[in-house]
PDB file of C-alpha atoms in Angstrom:
ATOM      1  CA  MET A  17      56.922 -80.949 -62.025  1.00 54.00           C
ATOM      2  CA  PRO A  18      56.888 -83.247 -58.950  1.00 64.00           C
ATOM      3  CA  GLY A  19      57.887 -86.848 -59.699  1.00 66.00           C
ATOM      4  CA  ALA A  20      59.372 -86.028 -63.088  1.00 76.00           C
ATOM      5  CA  SER A  21      62.668 -87.694 -64.002  1.00 75.00           C
ATOM      6  CA  ILE A  22      65.785 -85.505 -63.728  1.00 78.00           C
ATOM      7  CA  ALA A  23      67.961 -88.032 -65.455  1.00 81.00           C
ATOM      8  CA  VAL A  24      69.851 -87.025 -68.674  1.00 81.00           C
ATOM      9  CA  PRO A  25      68.227 -88.947 -71.552  1.00 80.00           C
ATOM     10  CA  SER A  26      70.489 -91.553 -73.186  1.00 84.00           C
ATOM     11  CA  GLN A  27      68.742 -91.341 -76.562  1.00 88.00           C
ATOM     12  CA  GLY A  28      71.027 -89.118 -78.718  1.00 89.00           C
ATOM     13  CA  THR A  29      74.232 -89.848 -76.877  1.00 94.00           C
ATOM     14  CA  VAL A  30      77.165 -89.781 -79.310  1.00 96.00           C
ATOM     15  CA  TRP A  31      80.134 -92.249 -79.059  1.00 97.00           C
ATOM     16  CA  GLU A  32      83.347 -91.460 -80.979  1.00 97.00           C
ATOM     17  CA  ILE A  33      86.780 -93.023 -81.129  1.00 97.00           C
ATOM     18  CA  GLU A  34      90.036 -91.453 -82.170  1.00 97.00           C
ATOM     19  CA  ASP A  35      90.779 -91.947 -85.869  1.00 96.00           C
ATOM     20  CA  PRO A  36      93.603 -94.453 -86.119  1.00 94.00           C
ATOM     21  CA  ALA A  37      94.856 -92.632 -89.226  1.00 94.00           C
ATOM     22  CA  THR A  38      94.605 -89.036 -87.832  1.00 95.00           C
ATOM     23  CA  PRO A  39      95.320 -88.856 -84.105  1.00 91.00           C
ATOM     24  CA  GLY A  40      93.308 -86.063 -82.498  1.00 93.00           C
ATOM     25  CA  GLU A  41      90.379 -86.496 -84.939  1.00 96.00           C
ATOM     26  CA  TYR A  42      87.363 -88.611 -83.968  1.00 97.00           C
ATOM     27  CA  ILE A  43      85.041 -91.004 -85.878  1.00 97.00           C
ATOM     28  CA  GLN A  44      81.479 -91.592 -84.623  1.00 97.00           C
ATOM     29  CA  ILE A  45      80.671 -95.223 -83.748  1.00 97.00           C
ATOM     30  CA  LYS A  46      77.214 -95.741 -85.392  1.00 95.00           C
ATOM     31  CA  GLY A  47      74.532 -98.267 -84.543  1.00 92.00           C
ATOM     32  CA  HIS A  48      74.989 -98.243 -80.753  1.00 90.00           C
ATOM     33  CA  LYS A  49      71.963 -99.568 -78.870  1.00 92.00           C
ATOM     34  CA  SER A  50      73.108 -99.436 -75.226  1.00 92.00           C
ATOM     35  CA  TYR A  51      76.034 -98.871 -73.093  1.00 93.00           C
ATOM     36  CA  GLN A  52      77.345 -99.547 -69.656  1.00 94.00           C
ATOM     37  CA  VAL A  53      80.122 -97.670 -67.891  1.00 93.00           C
ATOM     38  CA  ASN A  54      81.470 -99.769 -65.033  1.00 93.00           C
ATOM     39  CA  GLU A  55      83.572 -98.155 -62.316  1.00 90.00           C
ATOM     40  CA  GLY A  56      86.215-100.435 -60.955  1.00 89.00           C
ATOM     41  CA  SER A  57      86.986-100.772 -57.251  1.00 90.00           C
ATOM     42  CA  PRO A  58      90.344 -99.717 -55.919  1.00 92.00           C
ATOM     43  CA  PRO A  59      92.463-102.445 -54.606  1.00 92.00           C
ATOM     44  CA  VAL A  60      92.523-103.098 -50.828  1.00 95.00           C
ATOM     45  CA  ASN A  61      96.075-103.355 -49.466  1.00 96.00           C
ATOM     46  CA  ASP A  62      96.800-105.418 -46.445  1.00 96.00           C
ATOM     47  CA  GLU A  63      98.733-103.317 -43.942  1.00 96.00           C
ATOM     48  CA  THR A  64      98.531-105.899 -41.137  1.00 97.00           C
ATOM     49  CA  VAL A  65     101.716-106.395 -39.044  1.00 97.00           C
ATOM     50  CA  LEU A  66     102.572-109.033 -36.578  1.00 97.00           C
ATOM     51  CA  ASP A  67     101.464-106.962 -33.529  1.00 96.00           C
ATOM     52  CA  SER A  68      98.081-106.059 -35.133  1.00 96.00           C
ATOM     53  CA  THR A  69      94.957-107.345 -33.340  1.00 97.00           C
ATOM     54  CA  TYR A  70      92.755-107.083 -36.404  1.00 97.00           C
ATOM     55  CA  GLN A  71      93.603-106.790 -40.092  1.00 96.00           C
ATOM     56  CA  GLU A  72      94.611-103.253 -41.075  1.00 97.00           C
ATOM     57  CA  LYS A  73      94.080-102.019 -44.555  1.00 96.00           C
ATOM     58  CA  SER A  74      94.476 -99.133 -46.910  1.00 96.00           C
ATOM     59  CA  ILE A  75      92.866 -98.356 -50.204  1.00 95.00           C
ATOM     60  CA  GLY A  76      94.903 -98.180 -53.494  1.00 94.00           C
ATOM     61  CA  LEU A  77      94.351 -95.945 -56.463  1.00 94.00           C
ATOM     62  CA  PRO A  78      90.927 -95.554 -57.971  1.00 93.00           C
ATOM     63  CA  ASP A  79      90.130 -97.676 -61.032  1.00 94.00           C
ATOM     64  CA  ALA A  80      88.045 -96.159 -63.818  1.00 95.00           C
ATOM     65  CA  GLY A  81      86.895 -99.569 -64.800  1.00 95.00           C
ATOM     66  CA  ASN A  82      85.574-100.520 -68.278  1.00 97.00           C
ATOM     67  CA  ILE A  83      82.924 -99.697 -70.817  1.00 97.00           C
ATOM     68  CA  ALA A  84      80.674-102.019 -72.809  1.00 97.00           C
ATOM     69  CA  LEU A  85      79.072-100.541 -75.905  1.00 96.00           C
ATOM     70  CA  THR A  86      76.372-102.704 -77.572  1.00 94.00           C
ATOM     71  CA  VAL A  87      76.042-102.085 -81.318  1.00 94.00           C
ATOM     72  CA  GLN A  88      74.255-103.376 -84.388  1.00 92.00           C
ATOM     73  CA  ARG A  89      77.237-104.943 -86.063  1.00 90.00           C
ATOM     74  CA  ASN A  90      78.096-103.120 -89.303  1.00 91.00           C
ATOM     75  CA  THR A  91      81.404-103.889 -90.932  1.00 88.00           C
ATOM     76  CA  ALA A  92      81.008-100.827 -93.249  1.00 94.00           C
ATOM     77  CA  ASP A  93      80.783 -98.386 -90.324  1.00 95.00           C
ATOM     78  CA  PRO A  94      84.018 -96.418 -90.086  1.00 96.00           C
ATOM     79  CA  GLY A  95      83.678 -96.080 -86.299  1.00 96.00           C
ATOM     80  CA  GLN A  96      83.283 -99.825 -85.782  1.00 95.00           C
ATOM     81  CA  ALA A  97      86.120-100.455 -88.177  1.00 95.00           C
ATOM     82  CA  ALA A  98      88.301 -97.984 -86.203  1.00 96.00           C
ATOM     83  CA  THR A  99      87.616-100.017 -82.965  1.00 96.00           C
ATOM     84  CA  LYS A 100      88.956-103.159 -84.705  1.00 95.00           C
ATOM     85  CA  THR A 101      92.052-101.347 -85.867  1.00 96.00           C
ATOM     86  CA  HIS A 102      92.766-100.053 -82.390  1.00 96.00           C
ATOM     87  CA  LYS A 103      92.192-103.600 -80.965  1.00 96.00           C
ATOM     88  CA  ALA A 104      94.649-105.085 -83.457  1.00 96.00           C
ATOM     89  CA  ALA A 105      97.270-102.448 -82.537  1.00 96.00           C
ATOM     90  CA  GLY A 106      96.824-103.043 -78.844  1.00 96.00           C
ATOM     91  CA  ALA A 107      97.588 -99.363 -78.292  1.00 92.00           C
ATOM     92  CA  LEU A 108      95.937 -96.829 -76.015  1.00 97.00           C
ATOM     93  CA  THR A 109      93.401 -94.538 -77.771  1.00 97.00           C
ATOM     94  CA  THR A 110      90.780 -92.066 -76.827  1.00 98.00           C
ATOM     95  CA  LEU A 111      87.021 -92.631 -76.605  1.00 98.00           C
ATOM     96  CA  ARG A 112      84.863 -89.518 -76.544  1.00 98.00           C
ATOM     97  CA  VAL A 113      81.207 -89.538 -75.242  1.00 97.00           C
ATOM     98  CA  THR A 114      78.843 -86.542 -75.748  1.00 97.00           C
ATOM     99  CA  GLU A 115      75.730 -86.791 -73.704  1.00 94.00           C
ATOM    100  CA  THR A 116      72.456 -85.090 -74.560  1.00 92.00           C
ATOM    101  CA  ASP A 117      73.053 -82.389 -72.009  1.00 93.00           C
ATOM    102  CA  SER A 118      76.281 -81.545 -73.887  1.00 94.00           C
ATOM    103  CA  THR A 119      78.577 -83.115 -71.225  1.00 95.00           C
ATOM    104  CA  VAL A 120      81.630 -84.443 -72.966  1.00 97.00           C
ATOM    105  CA  THR A 121      83.758 -87.196 -71.314  1.00 97.00           C
ATOM    106  CA  THR A 122      86.966 -88.470 -72.687  1.00 97.00           C
ATOM    107  CA  TYR A 123      88.482 -91.806 -71.755  1.00 97.00           C
ATOM    108  CA  ASP A 124      91.862 -93.228 -72.532  1.00 98.00           C
ATOM    109  CA  VAL A 125      91.000 -96.849 -73.466  1.00 98.00           C
ATOM    110  CA  PHE A 126      92.270-100.102 -74.865  1.00 98.00           C
ATOM    111  CA  VAL A 127      89.796-101.906 -77.143  1.00 98.00           C
ATOM    112  CA  MET A 128      89.656-105.286 -75.543  1.00 98.00           C
ATOM    113  CA  SER A 129      87.186-107.276 -77.679  1.00 95.00           C
ATOM    114  CA  HIS A 130      84.343-106.976 -80.107  1.00 91.00           C
ATOM    115  CA  PRO A 131      82.331-110.289 -79.966  1.00 90.00           C
ATOM    116  CA  TRP A 132      79.050-110.428 -81.877  1.00 88.00           C
ATOM    117  CA  SER A 133      76.121-112.788 -82.395  1.00 87.00           C
ATOM    118  CA  GLY A 134      72.900-113.169 -84.384  1.00 81.00           C
ATOM    119  CA  SER A 135      69.722-115.070 -84.197  1.00 77.00           C
ATOM    120  CA  ALA A 136      66.991-116.631 -86.315  1.00 72.00           C
ATOM    121  CA  ASN A 137      64.487-114.072 -84.958  1.00 74.00           C
ATOM    122  CA  GLY A 138      65.901-111.291 -87.079  1.00 68.00           C
ATOM    123  CA  GLY A 139      67.134-107.927 -85.865  1.00 66.00           C
ATOM    124  CA  GLY A 140      70.576-108.372 -87.420  1.00 77.00           C
ATOM    125  CA  ASN A 141      73.814-109.149 -85.780  1.00 89.00           C
ATOM    126  CA  GLU A 142      74.673-107.444 -82.489  1.00 90.00           C
ATOM    127  CA  GLY A 143      78.043-107.037 -80.807  1.00 91.00           C
ATOM    128  CA  THR A 144      79.498-105.496 -77.664  1.00 95.00           C
ATOM    129  CA  ILE A 145      82.652-103.449 -77.957  1.00 96.00           C
ATOM    130  CA  ASN A 146      84.547-103.784 -74.726  1.00 97.00           C
ATOM    131  CA  PHE A 147      86.936-100.989 -73.619  1.00 98.00           C
ATOM    132  CA  GLU A 148      89.300-101.028 -70.682  1.00 97.00           C
ATOM    133  CA  VAL A 149      89.830 -97.541 -69.260  1.00 97.00           C
ATOM    134  CA  SER A 150      93.322 -96.388 -68.268  1.00 97.00           C
ATOM    135  CA  GLY A 151      93.797 -93.327 -66.081  1.00 96.00           C
ATOM    136  CA  GLU A 152      91.184 -90.789 -64.950  1.00 95.00           C
ATOM    137  CA  PRO A 153      88.254 -89.928 -67.327  1.00 96.00           C
ATOM    138  CA  VAL A 154      87.962 -86.202 -68.178  1.00 97.00           C
ATOM    139  CA  GLU A 155      84.561 -84.556 -68.060  1.00 94.00           C
ATOM    140  CA  ALA A 156      83.899 -81.155 -69.507  1.00 89.00           C
TER     141      ALA A 156
END
């Protein structure tokens, strides 16, 4: 159909984090409302030498960036609890995302922060779980 969206719908995307107690097993992070996957920019290296007439540069390694996952805060959710455990450990873990077209992407991540807020207008508390990606994401 002309003009129809070809985008993969985000409704139904599943976010999982490696179980801190059982490496290789995953726990779903429930209550997610939105997400943003931010690619980082590779560093620009200055290759200029004294006989250069303009700056000369090269590009460093690609950076997979970071991920922000906005959730309805739920301290009883095992997936959200697992993110807090990984943050406290400061260790690399795996985040797995399954999109609605069955594409699965895994990221090696550090859980950086999980700030949250609420308001008088209801809707419950919301938070954003922030992940820093290390290495290259794997898409299957």
